[in-house]
PDB file of C-alpha atoms in Angstrom:
ATOM      1  CA  UNK A 226    -171.207-129.273  43.831  1.00  0.00           C
ATOM      2  CA  UNK A 227    -169.290-126.984  46.193  1.00  0.00           C
ATOM      3  CA  UNK A 228    -168.926-123.406  44.958  1.00  0.00           C
ATOM      4  CA  UNK A 229    -166.701-120.722  46.488  1.00  0.00           C
ATOM      5  CA  UNK A 230    -167.441-117.091  45.628  1.00  0.00           C
ATOM      6  CA  UNK A 231    -165.089-114.177  46.317  1.00  0.00           C
ATOM      7  CA  UNK A 232    -166.607-110.723  45.931  1.00  0.00           C
ATOM      8  CA  UNK A 233    -166.078-107.105  46.943  1.00  0.00           C
ATOM      9  CA  UNK A 234    -169.582-106.434  48.269  1.00  0.00           C
ATOM     10  CA  UNK A 235    -172.715-107.915  49.783  1.00  0.00           C
ATOM     11  CA  UNK A 236    -175.695-107.014  51.926  1.00  0.00           C
ATOM     12  CA  UNK A 237    -176.429-104.962  54.016  1.00  0.00           C
ATOM     13  CA  UNK A 238    -175.033-102.600  51.355  1.00  0.00           C
ATOM     14  CA  UNK A 239    -177.846-102.080  48.860  1.00  0.00           C
ATOM     15  CA  UNK A 240    -176.960-101.922  45.185  1.00  0.00           C
ATOM     16  CA  UNK A 241    -177.677-103.931  42.074  1.00  0.00           C
ATOM     17  CA  UNK A 242    -174.732-106.283  42.570  1.00  0.00           C
ATOM     18  CA  UNK A 243    -175.390-107.076  46.235  1.00  0.00           C
ATOM     19  CA  UNK A 244    -179.135-107.596  45.813  1.00  0.00           C
ATOM     20  CA  UNK A 245    -178.475-109.695  42.724  1.00  0.00           C
ATOM     21  CA  UNK A 246    -176.081-111.881  44.683  1.00  0.00           C
ATOM     22  CA  UNK A 247    -178.669-112.474  47.387  1.00  0.00           C
ATOM     23  CA  UNK A 248    -181.181-113.715  44.813  1.00  0.00           C
ATOM     24  CA  UNK A 249    -178.551-115.953  43.203  1.00  0.00           C
ATOM     25  CA  UNK A 250    -177.658-117.423  46.578  1.00  0.00           C
ATOM     26  CA  UNK A 251    -181.340-118.159  47.155  1.00  0.00           C
ATOM     27  CA  UNK A 252    -181.464-120.076  43.880  1.00  0.00           C
ATOM     28  CA  UNK A 253    -178.220-121.934  44.575  1.00  0.00           C
ATOM     29  CA  UNK A 254    -179.664-122.948  47.940  1.00  0.00           C
ATOM     30  CA  UNK A 255    -182.901-124.131  46.322  1.00  0.00           C
ATOM     31  CA  UNK A 256    -180.913-126.188  43.801  1.00  0.00           C
ATOM     32  CA  UNK A 257    -178.990-127.903  46.601  1.00  0.00           C
ATOM     33  CA  UNK A 258    -175.528-126.434  46.057  1.00  0.00           C
ATOM     34  CA  UNK A 259    -173.082-125.861  48.903  1.00  0.00           C
ATOM     35  CA  UNK A 260    -171.648-122.343  48.765  1.00  0.00           C
ATOM     36  CA  UNK A 261    -168.899-120.476  50.604  1.00  0.00           C
ATOM     37  CA  UNK A 262    -169.434-116.747  50.028  1.00  0.00           C
ATOM     38  CA  UNK A 263    -166.459-114.527  50.951  1.00  0.00           C
ATOM     39  CA  UNK A 264    -167.111-110.777  51.131  1.00  0.00           C
ATOM     40  CA  UNK A 265    -165.983-107.686  53.073  1.00  0.00           C
ATOM     41  CA  UNK A 266    -166.653-107.520  56.796  1.00  0.00           C
ATOM     42  CA  UNK A 267    -169.132-104.721  57.608  1.00  0.00           C
ATOM     43  CA  UNK A 268    -168.817-104.789  61.407  1.00  0.00           C
ATOM     44  CA  UNK A 269    -166.921-101.468  61.386  1.00  0.00           C
ATOM     45  CA  UNK A 270    -170.019 -99.876  59.836  1.00  0.00           C
ATOM     46  CA  UNK A 271    -172.430-101.055  62.509  1.00  0.00           C
ATOM     47  CA  UNK A 272    -173.545 -97.443  63.014  1.00  0.00           C
ATOM     48  CA  UNK A 273    -174.781 -97.483  59.402  1.00  0.00           C
ATOM     49  CA  UNK A 274    -175.802-101.142  59.200  1.00  0.00           C
ATOM     50  CA  UNK A 275    -176.973-102.278  62.654  1.00  0.00           C
ATOM     51  CA  UNK A 276    -178.314-105.477  61.077  1.00  0.00           C
ATOM     52  CA  UNK A 277    -175.045-106.484  59.374  1.00  0.00           C
ATOM     53  CA  UNK A 278    -174.902-109.745  61.339  1.00  0.00           C
ATOM     54  CA  UNK A 279    -178.094-110.902  59.591  1.00  0.00           C
ATOM     55  CA  UNK A 280    -176.027-111.443  56.442  1.00  0.00           C
ATOM     56  CA  UNK A 281    -173.126-113.526  57.781  1.00  0.00           C
ATOM     57  CA  UNK A 282    -172.985-117.165  58.772  1.00  0.00           C
ATOM     58  CA  UNK A 283    -175.446-119.763  57.526  1.00  0.00           C
ATOM     59  CA  UNK A 284    -177.986-117.385  55.996  1.00  0.00           C
ATOM     60  CA  UNK A 285    -179.666-120.089  53.864  1.00  0.00           C
ATOM     61  CA  UNK A 286    -179.529-123.891  53.696  1.00  0.00           C
ATOM     62  CA  UNK A 287    -176.116-124.762  52.254  1.00  0.00           C
ATOM     63  CA  UNK A 288    -175.017-121.108  52.058  1.00  0.00           C
ATOM     64  CA  UNK A 289    -172.349-119.770  54.433  1.00  0.00           C
ATOM     65  CA  UNK A 290    -171.281-116.119  54.248  1.00  0.00           C
ATOM     66  CA  UNK A 291    -167.916-115.145  55.745  1.00  0.00           C
ATOM     67  CA  UNK A 292    -166.903-111.517  56.220  1.00  0.00           C
ATOM     68  CA  UNK A 293    -163.159-110.950  55.825  1.00  0.00           C
ATOM     69  CA  UNK A 294    -160.943-108.005  56.773  1.00  0.00           C
ATOM     70  CA  UNK A 295    -162.017-104.926  54.833  1.00  0.00           C
ATOM     71  CA  UNK A 296    -161.239-101.266  54.154  1.00  0.00           C
ATOM     72  CA  UNK A 297    -163.246 -98.315  52.732  1.00  0.00           C
ATOM     73  CA  UNK A 298    -163.669 -98.324  48.951  1.00  0.00           C
ATOM     74  CA  UNK A 299    -163.331 -95.328  46.551  1.00  0.00           C
ATOM     75  CA  UNK A 300    -163.651 -92.907  49.453  1.00  0.00           C
ATOM     76  CA  UNK A 301    -167.286 -93.813  50.147  1.00  0.00           C
ATOM     77  CA  UNK A 302    -168.093 -94.284  53.837  1.00  0.00           C
ATOM     78  CA  UNK A 303    -170.726 -96.944  53.292  1.00  0.00           C
ATOM     79  CA  UNK A 304    -168.734 -99.063  50.780  1.00  0.00           C
ATOM     80  CA  UNK A 305    -166.111-101.658  51.732  1.00  0.00           C
ATOM     81  CA  UNK A 306    -163.569-103.771  49.874  1.00  0.00           C
ATOM     82  CA  UNK A 307    -161.451-106.693  50.996  1.00  0.00           C
ATOM     83  CA  UNK A 308    -158.074-105.645  52.417  1.00  0.00           C
ATOM     84  CA  UNK A 309    -154.556-107.032  52.209  1.00  0.00           C
ATOM     85  CA  UNK A 310    -155.035-108.515  55.689  1.00  0.00           C
ATOM     86  CA  UNK A 311    -157.942-110.614  54.428  1.00  0.00           C
ATOM     87  CA  UNK A 312    -155.960-112.900  52.172  1.00  0.00           C
ATOM     88  CA  UNK A 313    -154.619-115.383  54.769  1.00  0.00           C
ATOM     89  CA  UNK A 314    -158.196-115.778  56.039  1.00  0.00           C
ATOM     90  CA  UNK A 315    -159.499-116.262  52.491  1.00  0.00           C
ATOM     91  CA  UNK A 316    -156.941-118.996  51.781  1.00  0.00           C
ATOM     92  CA  UNK A 317    -157.706-120.712  55.087  1.00  0.00           C
ATOM     93  CA  UNK A 318    -161.444-120.698  54.380  1.00  0.00           C
ATOM     94  CA  UNK A 319    -160.913-122.062  50.866  1.00  0.00           C
ATOM     95  CA  UNK A 320    -158.651-124.865  52.081  1.00  0.00           C
ATOM     96  CA  UNK A 321    -161.185-125.901  54.698  1.00  0.00           C
ATOM     97  CA  UNK A 322    -164.112-125.729  52.279  1.00  0.00           C
ATOM     98  CA  UNK A 323    -162.352-127.423  49.327  1.00  0.00           C
ATOM     99  CA  UNK A 324    -164.612-126.082  46.545  1.00  0.00           C
ATOM    100  CA  UNK A 325    -165.097-127.678  43.145  1.00  0.00           C
ATOM    101  CA  UNK A 326    -165.044-124.272  41.436  1.00  0.00           C
ATOM    102  CA  UNK A 327    -164.073-120.730  42.436  1.00  0.00           C
ATOM    103  CA  UNK A 328    -165.933-117.636  41.196  1.00  0.00           C
ATOM    104  CA  UNK A 329    -164.142-114.273  41.552  1.00  0.00           C
ATOM    105  CA  UNK A 330    -166.273-111.149  41.153  1.00  0.00           C
ATOM    106  CA  UNK A 331    -164.433-108.097  39.773  1.00  0.00           C
ATOM    107  CA  UNK A 332    -160.834-109.240  40.438  1.00  0.00           C
ATOM    108  CA  UNK A 333    -159.511-105.772  39.592  1.00  0.00           C
ATOM    109  CA  UNK A 334    -161.589-104.289  42.436  1.00  0.00           C
ATOM    110  CA  UNK A 335    -160.279-106.949  44.808  1.00  0.00           C
ATOM    111  CA  UNK A 336    -156.740-106.172  43.632  1.00  0.00           C
ATOM    112  CA  UNK A 337    -157.169-102.526  44.689  1.00  0.00           C
ATOM    113  CA  UNK A 338    -157.764-103.640  48.283  1.00  0.00           C
ATOM    114  CA  UNK A 339    -155.744-106.834  48.612  1.00  0.00           C
ATOM    115  CA  UNK A 340    -152.812-106.018  46.281  1.00  0.00           C
ATOM    116  CA  UNK A 341    -153.203-109.519  44.868  1.00  0.00           C
ATOM    117  CA  UNK A 342    -153.064-109.154  41.087  1.00  0.00           C
ATOM    118  CA  UNK A 343    -154.953-112.399  40.473  1.00  0.00           C
ATOM    119  CA  UNK A 344    -157.257-112.942  43.492  1.00  0.00           C
ATOM    120  CA  UNK A 345    -158.081-116.607  44.069  1.00  0.00           C
ATOM    121  CA  UNK A 346    -155.882-117.920  41.261  1.00  0.00           C
ATOM    122  CA  UNK A 347    -153.092-119.130  43.530  1.00  0.00           C
ATOM    123  CA  UNK A 348    -155.509-121.346  45.440  1.00  0.00           C
ATOM    124  CA  UNK A 349    -157.325-122.618  42.338  1.00  0.00           C
ATOM    125  CA  UNK A 350    -154.067-123.568  40.604  1.00  0.00           C
ATOM    126  CA  UNK A 351    -152.842-125.377  43.707  1.00  0.00           C
ATOM    127  CA  UNK A 352    -156.171-127.178  44.135  1.00  0.00           C
ATOM    128  CA  UNK A 353    -156.469-127.790  40.365  1.00  0.00           C
ATOM    129  CA  UNK A 354    -160.006-126.441  40.102  1.00  0.00           C
ATOM    130  CA  UNK A 355    -161.557-123.999  37.580  1.00  0.00           C
ATOM    131  CA  UNK A 356    -161.414-120.318  38.497  1.00  0.00           C
ATOM    132  CA  UNK A 357    -163.994-118.083  36.802  1.00  0.00           C
ATOM    133  CA  UNK A 358    -163.955-114.273  36.854  1.00  0.00           C
ATOM    134  CA  UNK A 359    -166.895-111.938  36.337  1.00  0.00           C
ATOM    135  CA  UNK A 360    -166.549-108.452  34.837  1.00  0.00           C
ATOM    136  CA  UNK A 361    -169.026-105.928  36.236  1.00  0.00           C
ATOM    137  CA  UNK A 362    -167.691-102.373  36.275  1.00  0.00           C
ATOM    138  CA  UNK A 363    -165.671-100.644  33.575  1.00  0.00           C
ATOM    139  CA  UNK A 364    -163.511 -98.592  35.925  1.00  0.00           C
ATOM    140  CA  UNK A 365    -161.528 -97.087  33.038  1.00  0.00           C
ATOM    141  CA  UNK A 366    -164.625 -95.142  31.970  1.00  0.00           C
ATOM    142  CA  UNK A 367    -164.928 -93.579  35.431  1.00  0.00           C
ATOM    143  CA  UNK A 368    -161.458 -92.007  35.583  1.00  0.00           C
ATOM    144  CA  UNK A 369    -162.620 -88.679  34.165  1.00  0.00           C
ATOM    145  CA  UNK A 370    -165.490 -88.599  36.676  1.00  0.00           C
ATOM    146  CA  UNK A 371    -163.164 -88.898  39.669  1.00  0.00           C
ATOM    147  CA  UNK A 372    -160.034 -87.077  38.492  1.00  0.00           C
ATOM    148  CA  UNK A 373    -159.799 -83.607  37.001  1.00  0.00           C
ATOM    149  CA  UNK A 374    -156.711 -84.387  34.935  1.00  0.00           C
ATOM    150  CA  UNK A 375    -155.962 -83.147  31.433  1.00  0.00           C
ATOM    151  CA  UNK A 376    -157.732 -85.262  28.770  1.00  0.00           C
ATOM    152  CA  UNK A 377    -154.375 -86.559  27.509  1.00  0.00           C
ATOM    153  CA  UNK A 378    -153.486 -87.760  31.003  1.00  0.00           C
ATOM    154  CA  UNK A 379    -156.892 -89.431  31.348  1.00  0.00           C
ATOM    155  CA  UNK A 380    -156.408 -91.150  27.981  1.00  0.00           C
ATOM    156  CA  UNK A 381    -153.000 -92.425  29.069  1.00  0.00           C
ATOM    157  CA  UNK A 382    -154.355 -93.758  32.348  1.00  0.00           C
ATOM    158  CA  UNK A 383    -157.254 -95.427  30.547  1.00  0.00           C
ATOM    159  CA  UNK A 384    -154.842 -97.156  28.169  1.00  0.00           C
ATOM    160  CA  UNK A 385    -152.760 -98.450  31.088  1.00  0.00           C
ATOM    161  CA  UNK A 386    -155.845 -99.658  32.948  1.00  0.00           C
ATOM    162  CA  UNK A 387    -157.166-101.470  29.875  1.00  0.00           C
ATOM    163  CA  UNK A 388    -153.790-103.179  29.505  1.00  0.00           C
ATOM    164  CA  UNK A 389    -153.929-104.217  33.154  1.00  0.00           C
ATOM    165  CA  UNK A 390    -157.474-105.551  32.731  1.00  0.00           C
ATOM    166  CA  UNK A 391    -156.291-107.740  29.878  1.00  0.00           C
ATOM    167  CA  UNK A 392    -153.434-109.113  31.961  1.00  0.00           C
ATOM    168  CA  UNK A 393    -155.732-109.848  34.910  1.00  0.00           C
ATOM    169  CA  UNK A 394    -158.739-111.406  33.188  1.00  0.00           C
ATOM    170  CA  UNK A 395    -156.806-113.519  30.683  1.00  0.00           C
ATOM    171  CA  UNK A 396    -155.288-115.473  33.557  1.00  0.00           C
ATOM    172  CA  UNK A 397    -158.692-116.831  34.583  1.00  0.00           C
ATOM    173  CA  UNK A 398    -160.274-119.857  32.940  1.00  0.00           C
ATOM    174  CA  UNK A 399    -163.325-117.840  31.891  1.00  0.00           C
ATOM    175  CA  UNK A 400    -164.587-114.262  32.136  1.00  0.00           C
ATOM    176  CA  UNK A 401    -168.352-113.931  32.497  1.00  0.00           C
ATOM    177  CA  UNK A 402    -169.825-110.685  31.140  1.00  0.00           C
ATOM    178  CA  UNK A 403    -173.486-109.715  31.832  1.00  0.00           C
ATOM    179  CA  UNK A 404    -173.637-107.276  28.896  1.00  0.00           C
ATOM    180  CA  UNK A 405    -173.177-108.094  25.204  1.00  0.00           C
ATOM    181  CA  UNK A 406    -171.981-104.528  24.536  1.00  0.00           C
ATOM    182  CA  UNK A 407    -169.402-104.748  27.317  1.00  0.00           C
ATOM    183  CA  UNK A 408    -168.241-108.117  26.001  1.00  0.00           C
ATOM    184  CA  UNK A 409    -167.346-106.517  22.661  1.00  0.00           C
ATOM    185  CA  UNK A 410    -165.405-103.783  24.476  1.00  0.00           C
ATOM    186  CA  UNK A 411    -163.432-106.397  26.417  1.00  0.00           C
ATOM    187  CA  UNK A 412    -162.621-108.341  23.270  1.00  0.00           C
ATOM    188  CA  UNK A 413    -161.279-105.137  21.674  1.00  0.00           C
ATOM    189  CA  UNK A 414    -158.854-104.561  24.567  1.00  0.00           C
ATOM    190  CA  UNK A 415    -157.534-108.107  24.304  1.00  0.00           C
ATOM    191  CA  UNK A 416    -159.514-110.168  26.818  1.00  0.00           C
ATOM    192  CA  UNK A 417    -159.906-113.429  24.913  1.00  0.00           C
ATOM    193  CA  UNK A 418    -161.782-115.696  27.329  1.00  0.00           C
ATOM    194  CA  UNK A 419    -165.111-113.856  27.598  1.00  0.00           C
ATOM    195  CA  UNK A 420    -168.537-115.426  27.632  1.00  0.00           C
ATOM    196  CA  UNK A 421    -171.755-113.417  27.624  1.00  0.00           C
ATOM    197  CA  UNK A 422    -174.275-114.585  30.219  1.00  0.00           C
ATOM    198  CA  UNK A 423    -177.662-112.977  30.859  1.00  0.00           C
ATOM    199  CA  UNK A 424    -177.120-112.578  34.601  1.00  0.00           C
ATOM    200  CA  UNK A 425    -179.386-109.569  35.092  1.00  0.00           C
ATOM    201  CA  UNK A 426    -183.157-109.391  35.311  1.00  0.00           C
ATOM    202  CA  UNK A 427    -186.025-109.007  37.741  1.00  0.00           C
ATOM    203  CA  UNK A 428    -188.451-111.141  39.718  1.00  0.00           C
ATOM    204  CA  UNK A 429    -191.656-111.513  37.664  1.00  0.00           C
ATOM    205  CA  UNK A 430    -193.616-112.532  40.752  1.00  0.00           C
ATOM    206  CA  UNK A 431    -192.753-109.375  42.697  1.00  0.00           C
ATOM    207  CA  UNK A 432    -192.673-106.836  39.862  1.00  0.00           C
ATOM    208  CA  UNK A 433    -195.784-107.047  37.718  1.00  0.00           C
ATOM    209  CA  UNK A 434    -198.100-104.353  36.337  1.00  0.00           C
ATOM    210  CA  UNK A 435    -201.034-105.978  38.107  1.00  0.00           C
ATOM    211  CA  UNK A 436    -199.381-105.112  41.440  1.00  0.00           C
ATOM    212  CA  UNK A 437    -199.056-101.420  40.631  1.00  0.00           C
ATOM    213  CA  UNK A 438    -200.521 -99.056  43.230  1.00  0.00           C
ATOM    214  CA  UNK A 439    -201.737 -95.883  41.510  1.00  0.00           C
ATOM    215  CA  UNK A 440    -201.590 -93.980  44.826  1.00  0.00           C
ATOM    216  CA  UNK A 441    -198.241 -95.352  45.993  1.00  0.00           C
ATOM    217  CA  UNK A 442    -196.452 -92.030  46.526  1.00  0.00           C
ATOM    218  CA  UNK A 443    -199.438 -90.461  48.272  1.00  0.00           C
ATOM    219  CA  UNK A 444    -199.806 -93.379  50.685  1.00  0.00           C
ATOM    220  CA  UNK A 445    -196.125 -93.882  51.455  1.00  0.00           C
ATOM    221  CA  UNK A 446    -194.469 -90.485  51.033  1.00  0.00           C
ATOM    222  CA  UNK A 447    -197.296 -87.918  51.099  1.00  0.00           C
ATOM    223  CA  UNK A 448    -196.501 -86.911  47.518  1.00  0.00           C
ATOM    224  CA  UNK A 449    -199.879 -87.157  45.779  1.00  0.00           C
ATOM    225  CA  UNK A 450    -198.762 -85.071  42.808  1.00  0.00           C
ATOM    226  CA  UNK A 451    -196.011 -87.585  41.985  1.00  0.00           C
ATOM    227  CA  UNK A 452    -198.569 -90.288  41.263  1.00  0.00           C
ATOM    228  CA  UNK A 453    -199.859 -88.239  38.325  1.00  0.00           C
ATOM    229  CA  UNK A 454    -196.484 -87.108  36.961  1.00  0.00           C
ATOM    230  CA  UNK A 455    -193.797 -88.657  34.786  1.00  0.00           C
ATOM    231  CA  UNK A 456    -191.389 -90.141  37.310  1.00  0.00           C
ATOM    232  CA  UNK A 457    -187.624 -90.082  36.777  1.00  0.00           C
ATOM    233  CA  UNK A 458    -186.326 -92.392  39.506  1.00  0.00           C
ATOM    234  CA  UNK A 459    -182.730 -92.962  40.604  1.00  0.00           C
ATOM    235  CA  UNK A 460    -181.812 -95.415  43.361  1.00  0.00           C
ATOM    236  CA  UNK A 461    -178.124 -95.722  44.212  1.00  0.00           C
ATOM    237  CA  UNK A 462    -174.917 -93.990  45.232  1.00  0.00           C
ATOM    238  CA  UNK A 463    -174.732 -90.247  44.664  1.00  0.00           C
ATOM    239  CA  UNK A 464    -171.155 -90.465  43.399  1.00  0.00           C
ATOM    240  CA  UNK A 465    -169.396 -89.516  40.144  1.00  0.00           C
ATOM    241  CA  UNK A 466    -169.163 -93.127  38.940  1.00  0.00           C
ATOM    242  CA  UNK A 467    -172.960 -93.201  38.602  1.00  0.00           C
ATOM    243  CA  UNK A 468    -172.856 -90.635  35.810  1.00  0.00           C
ATOM    244  CA  UNK A 469    -174.155 -87.709  37.833  1.00  0.00           C
ATOM    245  CA  UNK A 470    -171.989 -85.122  36.087  1.00  0.00           C
ATOM    246  CA  UNK A 471    -173.630 -86.042  32.786  1.00  0.00           C
ATOM    247  CA  UNK A 472    -177.097 -86.262  34.366  1.00  0.00           C
ATOM    248  CA  UNK A 473    -176.825 -82.810  35.954  1.00  0.00           C
ATOM    249  CA  UNK A 474    -175.763 -81.276  32.652  1.00  0.00           C
ATOM    250  CA  UNK A 475    -178.563 -82.992  30.699  1.00  0.00           C
ATOM    251  CA  UNK A 476    -181.378 -82.638  33.238  1.00  0.00           C
ATOM    252  CA  UNK A 477    -182.367 -79.008  32.469  1.00  0.00           C
ATOM    253  CA  UNK A 478    -182.964 -79.850  28.801  1.00  0.00           C
ATOM    254  CA  UNK A 479    -184.916 -82.983  29.739  1.00  0.00           C
ATOM    255  CA  UNK A 480    -187.190 -80.931  31.990  1.00  0.00           C
ATOM    256  CA  UNK A 481    -187.728 -78.362  29.239  1.00  0.00           C
ATOM    257  CA  UNK A 482    -188.602 -81.061  26.703  1.00  0.00           C
ATOM    258  CA  UNK A 483    -191.020 -82.870  29.004  1.00  0.00           C
ATOM    259  CA  UNK A 484    -192.378 -79.826  30.809  1.00  0.00           C
ATOM    260  CA  UNK A 485    -191.154 -79.185  34.314  1.00  0.00           C
ATOM    261  CA  UNK A 486    -194.657 -79.352  35.817  1.00  0.00           C
ATOM    262  CA  UNK A 487    -195.190 -82.850  34.436  1.00  0.00           C
ATOM    263  CA  UNK A 488    -192.030 -84.399  35.919  1.00  0.00           C
ATOM    264  CA  UNK A 489    -191.282 -85.778  39.384  1.00  0.00           C
ATOM    265  CA  UNK A 490    -187.559 -86.322  39.986  1.00  0.00           C
ATOM    266  CA  UNK A 491    -187.209 -88.955  42.717  1.00  0.00           C
ATOM    267  CA  UNK A 492    -183.730 -89.699  44.086  1.00  0.00           C
ATOM    268  CA  UNK A 493    -183.065 -92.349  46.722  1.00  0.00           C
ATOM    269  CA  UNK A 494    -179.478 -92.590  47.923  1.00  0.00           C
ATOM    270  CA  UNK A 495    -176.531 -90.852  49.507  1.00  0.00           C
ATOM    271  CA  UNK A 496    -172.958 -89.995  48.678  1.00  0.00           C
ATOM    272  CA  UNK A 497    -170.389 -87.280  48.163  1.00  0.00           C
ATOM    273  CA  UNK A 498    -172.464 -85.465  45.494  1.00  0.00           C
ATOM    274  CA  UNK A 499    -175.637 -85.203  47.564  1.00  0.00           C
ATOM    275  CA  UNK A 500    -175.324 -81.471  48.284  1.00  0.00           C
ATOM    276  CA  UNK A 501    -174.522 -80.639  44.659  1.00  0.00           C
ATOM    277  CA  UNK A 502    -177.461 -82.685  43.373  1.00  0.00           C
ATOM    278  CA  UNK A 503    -179.842 -81.161  45.929  1.00  0.00           C
ATOM    279  CA  UNK A 504    -179.057 -77.666  44.632  1.00  0.00           C
TER     280      UNK A 504
END
């Protein structure tokens, strides 16, 4: 089977979605599938990702990654999204590849960059192949994190966005949802083609209690006290969409409840809220 995948992010950007995609591509390669993976081009961020070329081309047997024209996403320097200029290239790649099925990751995110309301659908309808969408991020819940509007304005914008989500996702043959709770939310706003799929998890071979190093932080980061403390660990973007406003308001009470001397707060990441979090 030939599978085409259109997504708004991939390695060398490190987040749950991009790392998850790499593992899925490994499995698709092992199973013998042929995959065309279309994602943003990261060449403009070579100063941040000098190894970006390691993740384009034939990265695995049967797996070809193509970077298409991209622009910054949500004002974050190290995030990219496909741009309007990318669409002719996307269509050309799809026509040459002739997939049996097309998977579109977060079509609403791709719409923000490409201004195509239904990314990939025009090709799939012309080629008469299934086109599956995948819902990842509930952007409507992030509006109040990014915009300081009056609550009534936020509520109005959320209602409009939910309506738009219904219009977008109902046009696809299927909407995959990796969370049962999120699936119920999507059904309530009128998306009627959802299917829950357990797409998240971890590698049992690499993450096992028997592999735990009790002196890990001392050996690697010269933080011996952290090995003995309760560790609250965050790895990701330091941006409002990651719930940092809530975390910063709740953290003092958490530290009081647990005892500040017993807790090690470990944050790995960067973003627009770094200075505020560091304070």
